[in-house]
Structures are given as structure tokens and as C-alpha cells.
Coordinates of N, CA and C in Angstrom, one line a residue:
M1164 N 13.9 7.2 14.8 CA 12.6 6.5 14.0 C 13.0 5.9 13.1
P1165 N 12.4 4.8 12.7 CA 12.6 3.8 11.4 C 12.2 4.6 10.2
D1166 N 13.1 4.4 9.1 CA 12.7 4.6 7.8 C 11.7 4.0 7.2
A1167 N 10.3 4.5 7.5 CA 9.2 4.1 7.0 C 9.0 3.6 5.6
Y1168 N 9.3 4.6 4.9 CA 9.3 4.5 3.7 C 10.3 3.4 3.1
R1169 N 11.3 3.1 3.4 CA 12.1 2.1 2.8 C 11.5 0.7 3.4
I1170 N 10.6 0.7 4.6 CA 9.9 -0.7 5.0 C 8.9 -0.8 3.9
M1171 N 8.5 0.3 3.5 CA 7.2 0.2 2.5 C 7.5 -0.2 1.3
L1172 N 8.8 0.2 1.0 CA 9.4 -0.2 -0.4 C 9.7 -2.0 -0.2
D1173 N 10.3 -2.3 0.9 CA 10.4 -3.4 1.2 C 9.5 -4.6 1.3
A1174 N 8.4 -3.9 1.7 CA 7.2 -4.7 1.9 C 6.4 -4.9 0.7
E1175 N 6.3 -4.0 -0.5 CA 6.1 -4.2 -1.7 C 6.8 -5.3 -2.3
L1176 N 8.1 -5.5 -2.3 CA 8.9 -6.5 -2.7 C 8.7 -7.8 -2.2
A1177 N 8.3 -7.8 -0.7 CA 8.2 -8.7 0.1 C 6.8 -9.6 -0.3
K1178 N 5.9 -8.8 -0.7 CA 4.5 -9.3 -1.0 C 4.8 -9.8 -2.6
A1179 N 5.3 -9.1 -3.3 CA 5.4 -9.6 -4.7 C 6.2 -11.1 -4.6
F1180 N 7.2 -11.1 -3.9 CA 8.1 -12.4 -3.8 C 6.9 -13.5 -3.1
D1181 N 6.1 -13.3 -2.4 CA 5.3 -14.2 -1.7 C 4.1 -14.7 -2.7
V1182 N 4.0 -13.4 -3.3 CA 2.9 -13.9 -4.5 C 3.2 -14.8 -5.6
W1183 N 4.5 -14.6 -6.1 CA 5.3 -15.1 -7.2 C 5.7 -16.6 -6.7
S1184 N 6.2 -16.7 -5.3 CA 6.5 -18.2 -4.8 C 5.0 -19.1 -4.9
G1185 N 4.1 -18.4 -4.4 CA 2.9 -19.2 -4.2 C 2.6 -19.5 -5.4
Y1186 N 2.7 -18.8 -6.5 CA 2.0 -19.2 -8.0 C 3.0 -20.4 -8.6
L1187 N 4.2 -20.2 -8.3 CA 5.6 -20.8 -8.8 C 5.3 -22.4 -8.2
D1188 N 5.2 -22.4 -7.0 CA 5.0 -23.6 -6.0 C 4.0 -24.2 -6.6
A1189 N 3.1 -24.0 -7.0 CA 1.6 -24.6 -7.6 C 2.1 -25.2 -8.6
D1190 N 1.0 -26.6 -8.9 CA 1.2 -27.1 -10.0 C -0.1 -26.9 -11.0
T1191 N 0.2 -25.7 -11.8 CA -0.8 -25.3 -12.7 C -1.0 -26.0 -14.1
R1192 N 0.2 -26.8 -14.4 CA 0.2 -27.5 -15.7 C 0.3 -26.4 -16.6
E1193 N 0.8 -25.2 -16.6 CA 1.2 -24.1 -17.7 C 2.5 -24.3 -18.1
D1194 N 2.8 -23.8 -19.1 CA 4.0 -23.7 -20.1 C 5.3 -23.8 -19.1
P1195 N 6.0 -24.9 -19.0 CA 6.9 -25.3 -18.0 C 8.2 -24.4 -18.1
A1196 N 8.7 -24.0 -19.6 CA 9.6 -23.2 -19.9 C 9.3 -21.8 -19.5
V1197 N 8.3 -21.6 -19.8 CA 7.9 -19.8 -19.3 C 8.0 -20.0 -17.6
R1198 N 7.5 -21.0 -17.1 CA 7.5 -21.1 -15.4 C 8.9 -21.3 -15.0
E1199 N 9.8 -21.9 -16.0 CA 11.3 -22.0 -15.3 C 12.2 -20.7 -15.5
R1200 N 11.8 -20.0 -16.5 CA 12.1 -18.6 -16.6 C 11.7 -17.5 -15.6
L1201 N 10.6 -17.8 -15.0 CA 9.9 -17.1 -14.1 C 10.7 -17.3 -12.7
C1202 N 10.6 -18.7 -12.6 CA 11.5 -18.9 -11.3 C 12.7 -18.5 -11.0
S1203 N 13.6 -18.4 -12.3 CA 15.0 -17.8 -12.4 C 14.8 -16.4 -12.1
A1204 N 13.6 -15.5 -12.6 CA 13.8 -14.1 -12.6 C 13.6 -13.9 -11.1
L1205 N 12.7 -14.7 -10.4 CA 12.2 -14.4 -9.0 C 13.5 -14.7 -8.2
E1206 N 14.2 -15.7 -8.5 CA 15.5 -16.0 -7.7 C 16.3 -14.7 -7.9
S1207 N 16.5 -14.2 -9.1 CA 17.3 -13.0 -9.2 C 16.8 -11.7 -8.7
A1208 N 15.7 -11.7 -8.6 CA 15.0 -10.6 -7.8 C 15.1 -10.4 -6.5
R1209 N 15.1 -11.7 -5.9 CA 15.4 -11.9 -4.4 C 16.7 -11.6 -4.3
E1210 N 17.9 -12.2 -5.0 CA 19.1 -11.9 -5.1 C 19.5 -10.1 -4.9
A1211 N 18.8 -9.5 -6.1 CA 19.1 -8.2 -6.0 C 18.6 -7.4 -4.7
A1212 N 17.6 -7.7 -4.2 CA 16.9 -7.3 -2.9 C 17.7 -7.5 -1.9
A1213 N 18.1 -8.4 -1.7 CA 19.1 -9.0 -0.5 C 20.4 -8.1 -0.7
A1214 N 21.0 -8.0 -1.8 CA 22.2 -6.9 -2.1 C 21.8 -5.6 -2.0
G1215 N 20.5 -5.2 -1.5 CA 20.1 -3.7 -1.5 C 19.7 -3.1 -2.6
D1216 N 19.6 -3.8 -3.9 CA 19.5 -3.3 -5.2 C 17.8 -3.2 -5.6
R1217 N 17.1 -2.6 -4.5 CA 15.5 -2.6 -4.7 C 14.9 -2.2 -6.2
E1218 N 15.7 -1.4 -6.7 CA 15.5 -0.9 -8.2 C 15.5 -2.3 -9.2
S1219 N 16.5 -3.0 -9.1 CA 16.6 -3.9 -10.0 C 15.7 -4.8 -9.8
A1220 N 15.4 -5.3 -8.3 CA 14.3 -6.4 -7.8 C 13.0 -5.8 -8.4
R1221 N 12.6 -4.6 -8.3 CA 11.3 -4.2 -8.6 C 11.2 -4.4 -10.3
T1222 N 12.2 -3.9 -11.0 CA 12.2 -4.1 -12.4 C 12.0 -5.7 -12.9
K1223 N 12.8 -6.4 -12.0 CA 12.7 -7.9 -12.6 C 11.4 -8.2 -12.2
V1224 N 10.6 -8.0 -11.1 CA 9.2 -8.4 -10.7 C 8.3 -7.9 -11.7
A1225 N 8.5 -6.6 -12.2 CA 7.6 -5.9 -13.1 C 7.6 -6.6 -14.5
E1226 N 8.9 -7.3 -15.0 CA 9.2 -8.0 -16.0 C 8.6 -9.6 -16.2
M1227 N 8.7 -10.0 -14.6 CA 7.9 -11.3 -14.5 C 6.2 -11.2 -15.0
Y1228 N 5.6 -10.0 -14.5 CA 4.1 -9.9 -14.9 C 4.1 -9.6 -16.2
E1229 N 4.8 -9.1 -16.9 CA 4.6 -8.8 -18.7 C 5.0 -10.0 -19.0
E1230 N 6.0 -10.7 -18.5 CA 6.4 -12.2 -19.5 C 4.9 -13.1 -19.0
A1231 N 4.7 -13.1 -18.0 CA 3.4 -13.9 -17.6 C 2.1 -13.8 -18.7
E1232 N 1.9 -12.4 -18.6 CA 0.9 -12.0 -19.7 C 1.1 -12.2 -20.8
E1233 N 2.2 -12.2 -21.4 CA 2.7 -12.2 -22.8 C 2.7 -13.5 -23.2
A1234 N 3.1 -14.3 -22.1 CA 2.7 -15.8 -22.6 C 1.5 -16.4 -22.5
G1235 N 0.3 -15.8 -21.9 CA -0.9 -16.1 -21.7 C -0.9 -17.1 -20.7
L1236 N -0.3 -17.1 -19.3 CA -0.3 -18.0 -18.4 C -1.5 -17.7 -17.6
R1237 N -2.6 -18.6 -17.8 CA -4.0 -18.3 -17.1 C -3.8 -18.1 -15.7
W1238 N -3.3 -18.6 -14.8 CA -3.3 -18.7 -13.3 C -1.9 -18.0 -12.8
A1239 N -1.4 -17.1 -13.7 CA -0.2 -16.4 -12.8 C -1.0 -15.3 -12.4
P1240 N 0.0 -14.4 -11.5 CA -0.7 -13.3 -10.8 C -0.7 -12.2 -11.7
V1241 N -1.9 -11.4 -11.5 CA -1.7 -10.2 -12.3 C -1.2 -9.0 -11.7
E1242 N -0.6 -8.0 -12.0 CA -0.2 -6.9 -11.3 C -1.4 -6.2 -10.5
P1243 N -1.2 -6.1 -9.4 CA -2.2 -5.2 -8.7 C -2.4 -3.8 -9.1
R1244 N -3.6 -3.1 -9.1 CA -3.9 -1.9 -9.3 C -3.2 -1.2 -8.2
P1245 N -2.8 0.2 -8.6 CA -2.3 1.1 -7.4 C -2.6 1.1 -6.0
G1246 N -3.9 1.3 -5.9 CA -4.5 1.2 -4.5 C -4.6 -0.2 -4.0
E1247 N -4.8 -1.3 -4.7 CA -4.7 -2.3 -4.0 C -3.2 -2.8 -3.6
A1248 N -2.2 -2.6 -4.5 CA -0.8 -2.9 -4.1 C -0.5 -2.1 -3.0
D1249 N -0.7 -0.8 -2.8 CA -0.6 0.0 -1.5 C -1.1 -0.7 -0.4
R1250 N -2.4 -1.1 -0.4 CA -3.1 -1.7 0.7 C -2.3 -3.0 0.9
Q1251 N -1.8 -3.6 0.0 CA -1.3 -5.1 0.4 C 0.2 -4.8 1.0
A1252 N 0.9 -3.7 0.5 CA 2.0 -3.4 1.1 C 2.0 -2.9 2.4
R1253 N 0.9 -2.3 2.8 CA 0.8 -1.5 4.1 C 0.5 -2.8 5.3
D1254 N -0.2 -3.9 4.5 CA -0.3 -5.2 5.4 C 0.8 -5.9 5.7
Y1255 N 1.9 -5.7 5.2 CA 3.1 -6.6 5.2 C 4.0 -5.5 6.0
A1256 N 4.0 -4.0 5.8 CA 4.8 -3.2 6.3 C 4.6 -2.8 8.0
K1257 N 3.1 -3.1 8.1 CA 2.6 -2.9 9.7 C 3.3 -3.7 10.3
D1258 N 3.6 -5.0 10.1 CA 4.5 -6.0 11.0 C 5.7 -5.6 11.4
R1259 N 6.4 -5.1 10.0 CA 7.9 -4.5 10.5 C 7.8 -3.2 11.3
L1260 N 6.9 -2.5 11.2 CA 6.7 -1.0 11.8 C 6.6 -1.2 13.1
R1261 N 5.6 -2.0 13.4 CA 5.1 -2.4 14.7 C 6.2 -2.8 15.7
G1262 N 7.4 -3.6 15.1 CA 8.3 -4.0 15.8 C 9.4 -3.0 16.2
T1263 N 9.3 -1.8 15.3 CA 10.4 -0.7 15.6 C 9.6 0.4 16.5
M1264 N 8.2 0.2 16.9 CA 7.7 1.6 17.5 C 7.6 1.0 18.8
S1265 N 7.4 2.2 19.6 CA 6.8 2.0 21.1 C 5.3 1.8 21.1
V1266 N 5.1 1.1 22.1 CA 3.8 0.9 22.2 C 2.8 2.2 22.3
H1267 N 3.4 3.5 22.8 CA 2.8 4.5 23.0 C 2.5 5.1 21.7
R1268 N 3.5 5.0 20.9 CA 3.7 5.7 19.4 C 2.6 4.8 18.6
R1269 N 2.2 3.4 18.6 CA 1.4 2.7 18.0 C 0.1 3.2 18.5
E1270 N -0.2 3.4 19.7 CA -1.5 3.7 20.2 C -1.7 5.3 19.6
R1271 N -0.8 5.9 19.8 CA -1.0 7.3 18.9 C -1.3 7.5 17.8
L1272 N -0.7 6.6 16.9 CA -1.1 6.4 15.2 C -2.4 5.7 15.2
G1273 N -2.7 4.7 16.2 CA -3.9 4.1 16.0 C -5.2 4.7 16.4
S1274 N -5.0 5.8 17.1 CA -6.4 6.7 17.5 C -6.4 7.8 16.5
I1275 N -5.5 8.1 16.0 CA -5.6 8.9 14.5 C -6.2 8.2 13.4
A1276 N -5.8 6.8 13.3 CA -6.2 6.4 12.1 C -8.0 6.2 12.5
I1277 N -8.4 5.9 13.8 CA -9.7 5.4 14.1 C -10.6 6.7 13.8
Y1278 N -10.0 7.8 14.2 CA -10.7 9.2 14.0 C -10.8 9.4 12.7
L1279 N -9.9 9.2 11.8 CA -9.7 9.2 10.6 C -11.0 8.6 9.9
S1280 N -10.9 7.0 10.2 CA -11.9 6.3 9.6 C -13.5 6.7 9.9
V1281 N -13.6 7.1 11.1 CA -14.8 7.6 11.5 C -15.6 8.9 10.9
A1282 N -14.5 9.7 10.8 CA -14.7 11.3 10.5 C -14.9 11.2 8.8
T1283 N -14.4 10.2 8.2 CA -14.5 9.9 6.7 C -15.6 9.6 6.2
R1284 N -16.1 8.3 7.1 CA -17.1 7.6 6.9 C -18.5 8.5 7.0
R1285 N -18.4 9.1 8.2 CA -19.4 10.0 8.4 C -19.6 11.2 7.5
L1286 N -18.8 11.6 7.0 CA -18.7 12.5 5.9 C -19.1 12.1 4.5
L1287 N -18.6 11.2 4.1 CA -19.0 10.8 2.9 C -20.6 10.2 2.9
A1288 N -21.2 9.8 4.1 CA -22.5 9.4 4.2 C -23.5 10.6 4.1
L1289 N -23.0 11.9 4.3 CA -23.9 12.9 4.2 C -24.9 12.9 2.9
P1290 N -26.1 13.3 2.8 CA -26.9 13.6 1.8 C -26.5 14.8 1.1
G1291 N -26.6 14.8 0.2 CA -26.3 15.9 -0.8 C -24.8 16.6 -0.9
L1292 N -23.9 15.8 -0.6 CA -22.7 16.1 -0.8 C -22.4 16.1 -2.1
D1293 N -21.8 17.5 -2.4 CA -21.5 17.8 -3.7 C -20.1 17.0 -4.3
P1294 N -19.8 16.8 -5.7 CA -18.9 16.0 -5.9 C -17.3 16.5 -5.7
A1295 N -17.2 18.0 -5.8 CA -15.9 18.5 -5.4 C -15.9 18.2 -3.9
T1296 N -16.5 18.5 -3.1 CA -16.5 18.4 -1.7 C -16.0 16.8 -1.2
R1297 N -16.8 16.1 -1.8 CA -16.3 14.5 -1.8 C -15.1 14.1 -2.1
E1298 N -14.6 14.7 -3.4 CA -13.2 14.5 -3.6 C -12.3 15.2 -2.7
D1299 N -12.5 16.3 -2.1 CA -11.7 16.6 -1.4 C -11.5 15.7 0.0
I1300 N -12.7 15.5 0.5 CA -12.6 14.5 1.6 C -11.7 13.3 1.4
V1301 N -11.9 12.6 -0.1 CA -11.2 11.5 -0.3 C -9.6 11.6 -0.3
Y1302 N -9.5 12.8 -1.1 CA -7.9 13.0 -1.0 C -7.3 13.5 0.1
I1303 N -8.0 14.2 1.2 CA -7.3 14.6 2.1 C -7.4 13.5 3.2
T1304 N -8.2 12.4 3.1 CA -8.3 11.1 4.0 C -6.9 10.2 3.3
A1305 N -6.9 10.2 2.0 CA -5.7 9.5 1.4 C -4.1 9.9 2.1
R1306 N -4.2 11.3 2.0 CA -2.9 12.1 2.3 C -2.6 11.5 3.8
A1307 N -3.9 11.7 4.5 CA -3.6 11.5 6.1 C -3.2 9.8 6.3
A1308 N -4.0 9.0 5.5 CA -3.7 7.5 5.6 C -2.0 7.4 5.2
M1309 N -1.7 8.0 4.3 CA -0.3 7.7 4.0 C 0.6 8.3 5.1
A1310 N 0.4 9.4 5.6 CA 1.3 10.0 6.6 C 1.3 8.8 7.7
L1311 N 0.2 8.3 8.1 CA 0.2 7.0 9.0 C 1.1 6.0 8.5
D1312 N 1.2 5.6 7.5 CA 1.7 4.8 7.0 C 3.4 4.7 7.2
L1313 N 3.6 6.1 6.9 CA 5.1 6.8 6.9 C 5.4 7.0 8.3
D1314 N 4.6 6.5 9.4 CA 4.8 6.8 10.7 C 5.1 8.4 10.8
H1315 N 4.1 9.2 10.5 CA 4.2 10.6 10.8 C 3.1 11.2 11.3
P1316 N 3.1 11.1 12.5 CA 1.6 11.6 13.4 C 1.2 13.1 13.3
V1317 N 2.4 14.1 12.9 CA 2.2 15.4 12.8 C 1.6 15.5 11.5
A1318 N 2.1 15.0 10.6 CA 1.6 15.1 9.1 C 0.1 14.8 9.4
A1319 N -0.2 13.4 9.8 CA -1.4 13.1 9.8 C -2.3 14.1 10.5
R1320 N -2.2 14.5 11.7 CA -3.0 15.6 12.4 C -3.1 16.7 11.5
R1321 N -2.5 17.2 10.9 CA -2.4 18.2 9.8 C -3.2 17.9 8.8
E1322 N -3.5 16.9 8.3 CA -4.5 16.4 7.2 C -5.8 16.4 8.0
L1323 N -5.8 15.8 9.1 CA -7.0 16.0 9.9 C -7.7 17.5 10.3
E1324 N -6.9 18.3 10.3 CA -7.3 19.7 10.6 C -7.9 20.2 9.1
R1325 N -7.1 19.5 8.0 CA -7.5 20.3 6.8 C -9.0 19.6 6.4
L1326 N -9.3 18.4 7.0 CA -10.6 17.9 6.9 C -11.3 18.3 7.7
E1327 N -11.2 18.9 8.8 CA -12.1 19.6 9.8 C -12.4 21.0 9.2
A1328 N -11.4 21.7 8.4 CA -11.7 22.9 7.8 C -12.7 22.7 6.4
V1329 N -12.7 21.4 5.9 CA -13.4 21.3 4.8 C -15.1 21.3 5.3
E1330 N -14.9 20.5 6.6 CA -16.1 20.5 7.0 C -17.0 21.6 7.4
R1331 N -16.1 22.6 8.0 CA -16.6 23.9 8.6 C -16.7 24.6 7.3
R1332 N -16.1 24.8 6.1 CA -16.4 25.6 5.1 C -17.7 25.2 4.3
H1333 N -18.1 23.9 4.2 CA -19.3 23.4 4.0 C -20.5 23.5 4.9
G1334 N -20.4 24.0 6.2 CA -21.3 24.1 7.2 C -21.6 22.8 7.8
L1335 N -20.7 21.7 7.5 CA -20.7 20.4 8.2 C -20.3 20.3 9.7
R1336 N -19.6 21.3 10.2 CA -18.9 21.3 11.4 C -19.4 22.8 12.1
D1337 N -19.6 22.8 13.4 CA -19.9 23.9 14.0 C -18.5 24.7 14.3

């Protein structure tokens, strides 16, 4: 089984590298000295990642966001919020994971994802859902999605069972 967590970390870096490369390749007419430092930092981050030092690479990328903000670069990328960062990294990681998984395994994970999506949408649409139950549904759904991202169908199914228990406990399921 592939190390899905490592693939997710690599995907986060790949996404950041692509975003920064796109920005730095564009002619935004912003401070050339700052842009030059950002180009150098991006190259250093890429080198660190290529050498297997992902922590240094992530630190350098974080410093790039900070420097661009401090310099007031209007068109520079802004650091995405955690949920958005995870969604973007998942998109990058799916391609890498897809190449390491069998068709059967991809179909199994896909069927769990479809069931999860439908069940969550159906539950959250119920009228009169109290805030605590809504929070439970969102939390369990996020855990199941994380398990799917990490290529762990057993954990995802366990979270689906927890979702069904919430349904039963609140009289939403027979």
C-alpha cells in the first residue's frame, strides 16, 4: 500500500510550487527585488523537497507567503485557509494515488465516497436538525473523507457506521 500521508504532504508542496511559479512567471509589475527574493526562495524550497527535506521546503513556502504579505505585493498568492488547502492538495494527490492503486481499490473507495456524499447531503437537508447533530454529521463526514484521502477504506467504513449511529440515535434511520 502506498504511503498516502506522504503523498498528501508532497501534493501540498507541489500545489504551492505551482501557485508560486505561476505568480512569479507573470509580469505583475510589482517590486522586482522582492520578486527576485521570492524566486530564490522558491528554488530553495524545490531543492529542499527534491532532497527529501519536506519540512524545510514547507518552512520556505510559509516564509514566501509572509514576505509577499509584508511587502504588500498586491497580486501575490495568499496562503489558503486549512480547508481550502486540503481540498487543493487532495486534487493533486488523487492523481498520484490513482497511479498506485488497483482499479478494484479505486472503485471501492469511490463507492464509499459516493455513499458518504449522498448520506451527508440528505442528513444536512433535514428540517429541524439541531446544531449538535449537525456538528456531529459534519465532523464524522470529515473523518471519513480523511480516511478516504489516506487510502484507508476500513476507517472510512467505520466512520460511516458512526454516521448511521447518529441517524438512529436521532430517529433519522430505522
